Coordinates of C-alpha atoms in Angstrom, one line a residue:
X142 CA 156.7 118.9 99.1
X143 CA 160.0 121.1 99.2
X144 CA 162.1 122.4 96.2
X145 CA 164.5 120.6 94.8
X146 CA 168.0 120.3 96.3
X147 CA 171.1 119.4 94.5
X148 CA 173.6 116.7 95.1
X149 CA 171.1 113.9 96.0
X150 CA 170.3 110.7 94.2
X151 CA 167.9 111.4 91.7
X152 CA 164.3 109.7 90.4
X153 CA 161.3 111.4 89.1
X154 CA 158.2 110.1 90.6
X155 CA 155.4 109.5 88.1
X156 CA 151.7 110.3 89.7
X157 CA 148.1 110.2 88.5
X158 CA 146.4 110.6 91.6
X159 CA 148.7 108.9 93.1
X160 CA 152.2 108.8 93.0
X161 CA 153.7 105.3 91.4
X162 CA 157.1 104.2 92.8
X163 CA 156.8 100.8 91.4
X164 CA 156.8 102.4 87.5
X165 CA 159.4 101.4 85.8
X166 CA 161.5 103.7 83.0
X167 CA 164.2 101.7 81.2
X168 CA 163.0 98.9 82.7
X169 CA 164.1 100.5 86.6
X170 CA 161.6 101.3 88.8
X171 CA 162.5 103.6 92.5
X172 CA 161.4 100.7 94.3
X173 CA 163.7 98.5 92.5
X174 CA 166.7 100.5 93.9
X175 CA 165.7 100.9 97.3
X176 CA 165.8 98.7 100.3
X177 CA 162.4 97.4 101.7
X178 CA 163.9 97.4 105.8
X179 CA 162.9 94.8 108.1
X180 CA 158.7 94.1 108.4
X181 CA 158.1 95.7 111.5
X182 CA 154.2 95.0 111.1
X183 CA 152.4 93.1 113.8
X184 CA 150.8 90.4 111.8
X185 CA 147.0 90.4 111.2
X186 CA 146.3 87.3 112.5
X187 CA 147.3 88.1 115.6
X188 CA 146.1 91.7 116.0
X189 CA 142.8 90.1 115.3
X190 CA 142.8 87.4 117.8
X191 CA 143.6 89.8 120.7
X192 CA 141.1 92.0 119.0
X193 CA 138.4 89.1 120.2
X194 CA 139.6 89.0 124.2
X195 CA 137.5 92.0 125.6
X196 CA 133.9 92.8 125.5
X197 CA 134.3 96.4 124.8
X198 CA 135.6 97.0 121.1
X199 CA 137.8 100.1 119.9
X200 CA 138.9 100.4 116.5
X201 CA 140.8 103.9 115.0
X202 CA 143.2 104.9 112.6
X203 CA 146.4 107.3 112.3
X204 CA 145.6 109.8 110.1
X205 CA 148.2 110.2 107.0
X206 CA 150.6 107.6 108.8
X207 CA 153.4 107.8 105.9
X208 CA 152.9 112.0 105.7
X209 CA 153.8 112.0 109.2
X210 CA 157.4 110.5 108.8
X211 CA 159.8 112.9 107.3
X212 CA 162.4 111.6 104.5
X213 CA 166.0 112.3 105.7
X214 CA 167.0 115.5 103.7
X215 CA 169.7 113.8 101.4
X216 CA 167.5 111.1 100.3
X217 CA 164.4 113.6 99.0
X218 CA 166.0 113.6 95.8
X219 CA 164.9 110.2 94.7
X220 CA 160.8 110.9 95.4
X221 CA 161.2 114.1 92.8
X222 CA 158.2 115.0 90.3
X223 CA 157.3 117.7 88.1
X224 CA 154.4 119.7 89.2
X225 CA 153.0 122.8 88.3
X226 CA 152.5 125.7 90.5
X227 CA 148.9 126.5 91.7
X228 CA 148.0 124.0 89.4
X229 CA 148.3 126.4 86.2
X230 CA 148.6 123.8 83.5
X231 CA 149.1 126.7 81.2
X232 CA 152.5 127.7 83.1
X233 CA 155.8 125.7 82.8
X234 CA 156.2 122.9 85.3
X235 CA 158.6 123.3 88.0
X236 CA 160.3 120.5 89.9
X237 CA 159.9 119.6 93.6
X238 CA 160.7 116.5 96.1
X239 CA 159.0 114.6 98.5
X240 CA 159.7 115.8 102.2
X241 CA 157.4 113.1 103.6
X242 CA 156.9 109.3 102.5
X243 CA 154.6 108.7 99.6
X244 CA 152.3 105.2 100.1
X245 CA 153.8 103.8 97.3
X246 CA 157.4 103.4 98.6
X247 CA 158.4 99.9 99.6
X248 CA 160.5 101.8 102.1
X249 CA 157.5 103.5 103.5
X250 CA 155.9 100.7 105.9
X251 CA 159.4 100.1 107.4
X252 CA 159.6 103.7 108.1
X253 CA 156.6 104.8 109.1
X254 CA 156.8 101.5 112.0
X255 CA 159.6 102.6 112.8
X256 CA 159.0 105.9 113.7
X257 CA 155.7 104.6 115.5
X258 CA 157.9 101.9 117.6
X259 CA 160.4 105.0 118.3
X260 CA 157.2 107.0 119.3
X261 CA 156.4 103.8 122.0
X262 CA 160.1 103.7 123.3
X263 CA 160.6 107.3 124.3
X264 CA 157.2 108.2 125.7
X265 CA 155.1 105.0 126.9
X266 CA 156.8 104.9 130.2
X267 CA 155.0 108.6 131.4
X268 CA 151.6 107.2 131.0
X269 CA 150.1 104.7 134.2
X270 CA 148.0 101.9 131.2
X271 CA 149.8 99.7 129.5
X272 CA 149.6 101.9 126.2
X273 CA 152.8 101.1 125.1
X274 CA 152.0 97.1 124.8
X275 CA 148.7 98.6 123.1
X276 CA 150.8 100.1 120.3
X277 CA 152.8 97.2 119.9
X278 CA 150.6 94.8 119.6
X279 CA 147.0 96.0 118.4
X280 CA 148.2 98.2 114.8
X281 CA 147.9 97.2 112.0
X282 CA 150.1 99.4 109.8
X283 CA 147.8 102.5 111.2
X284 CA 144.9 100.7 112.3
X285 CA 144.2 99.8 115.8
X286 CA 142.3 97.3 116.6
X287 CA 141.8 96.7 120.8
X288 CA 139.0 95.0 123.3
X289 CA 139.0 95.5 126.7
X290 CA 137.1 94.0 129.7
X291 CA 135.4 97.6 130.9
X292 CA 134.1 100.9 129.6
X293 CA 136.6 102.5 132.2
X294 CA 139.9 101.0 130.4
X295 CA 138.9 101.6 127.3
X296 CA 138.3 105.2 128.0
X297 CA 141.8 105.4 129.4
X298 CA 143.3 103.3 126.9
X299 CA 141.5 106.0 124.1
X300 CA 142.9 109.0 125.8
X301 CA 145.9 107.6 126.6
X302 CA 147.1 106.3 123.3
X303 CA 146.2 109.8 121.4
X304 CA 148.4 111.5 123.6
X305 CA 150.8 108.7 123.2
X306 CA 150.4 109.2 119.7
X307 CA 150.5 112.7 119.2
X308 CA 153.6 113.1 121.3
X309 CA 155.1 111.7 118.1
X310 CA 153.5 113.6 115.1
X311 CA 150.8 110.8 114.8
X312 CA 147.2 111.7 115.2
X313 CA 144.8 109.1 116.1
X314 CA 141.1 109.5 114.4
X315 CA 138.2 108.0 112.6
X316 CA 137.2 106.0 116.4
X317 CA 134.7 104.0 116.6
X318 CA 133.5 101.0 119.2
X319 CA 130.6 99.3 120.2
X320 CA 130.3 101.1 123.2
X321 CA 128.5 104.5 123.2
X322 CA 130.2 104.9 126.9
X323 CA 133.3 104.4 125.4
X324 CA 133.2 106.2 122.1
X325 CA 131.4 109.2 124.3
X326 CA 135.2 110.1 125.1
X327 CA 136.1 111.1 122.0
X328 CA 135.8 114.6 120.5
X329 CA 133.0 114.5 117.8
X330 CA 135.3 115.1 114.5
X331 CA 137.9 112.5 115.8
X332 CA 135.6 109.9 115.6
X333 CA 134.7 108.0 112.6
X334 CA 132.3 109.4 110.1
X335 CA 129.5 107.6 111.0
X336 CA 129.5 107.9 114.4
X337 CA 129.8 111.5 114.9
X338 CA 126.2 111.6 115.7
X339 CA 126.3 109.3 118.6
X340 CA 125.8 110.4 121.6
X341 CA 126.6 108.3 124.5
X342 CA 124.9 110.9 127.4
X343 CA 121.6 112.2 126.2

């Protein structure tokens, strides 16, 4: 979150534990008065039949996906909130803005794609596998879902698509397959919870 800049347009974000951008006051809500952009999301159906194709199963996740796309400076003003400092309910509250996409913004999906898609168009042509294609079609908002016909390319694929990844602020985690070959790749706290035991090489 960043302090509050003047000048900008101007919505107060209500939260809980979360904050709520379809709440309405006055009968407006913030998602009400923003634009929704184009679905950029490869449809489910289809990330899941390609899921079925190879033998060897990979599934992860991008970790924070929306907290990794920044919100253009003069637009922060409309994902504002009251919030109080080190959490001292006691103290005033003092206002701040959103510098990174809440969930809860209809805009979000759109931009968060986007900046993935951006991610694929700048840098997928300096690795050798077919990563970009990967990205394109095996996400799911921020879950991947691949198969591929050997341990070998989906060890490349896994390496290959979190440096992919990172080279645009995402970080790929929380993998899992149902190889132990393949998942034996991964560092230990990237992979998913319950898999951080396995151990592909005794």
């Amino acid at each position: 979150m960043g302090e509050v800049e003047k000048k900008q347009p101007l919505w107060y974000l209500p939260h809980h534990p979360v904050f709520d951008c379809a709440a309405n006051c006055a009968g407006i809500a913030l998602n009400d008065r923003r634009l929704q952009g184009p679905d950029l999301t490869t449809p489910l159906i289809e990330v899941l039949c390609r899921f079925r194709l190879g033998s060897i199963a990979v599934a992860a996740d991008i970790e924070e996906m929306f907290m990794q796309v920044k919100v253009p400076k003069g637009q922060r003003g409309a994902l504002r909130l009251w919030w109080w400092p080190d959490g001292d309910l006691d103290g005033p509250a003092q206002e701040y803005q959103m510098t990174v996409h809440p969930f809860d913004a209809i805009f979000s999906p759109f931009c968060a794609n986007f900046a993935l898609k951006t991610t694929v168009n700048r840098f997928a042509q300096h690795f050798e596998t077919p990563v970009g294609s990967c990205v394109e079609h095996n996400f799911y908002v921020d879950d991947f879902l691949g198969s591929f016909e050997s341990i070998e390319e989906a060890v490349r694929h896994i390496r290959d698509l979190s440096k992919l990844l990172l080279m645009g602020g995402f970080k790929v985690t929380k993998w899992m397959s149902n190889s132990v070959h393949a998942i034996d790749c991964v560092p230990v706290d990237e992979r998913a919870p319950s898999l951080r035991e396995l151990q592909g090489n005794p």
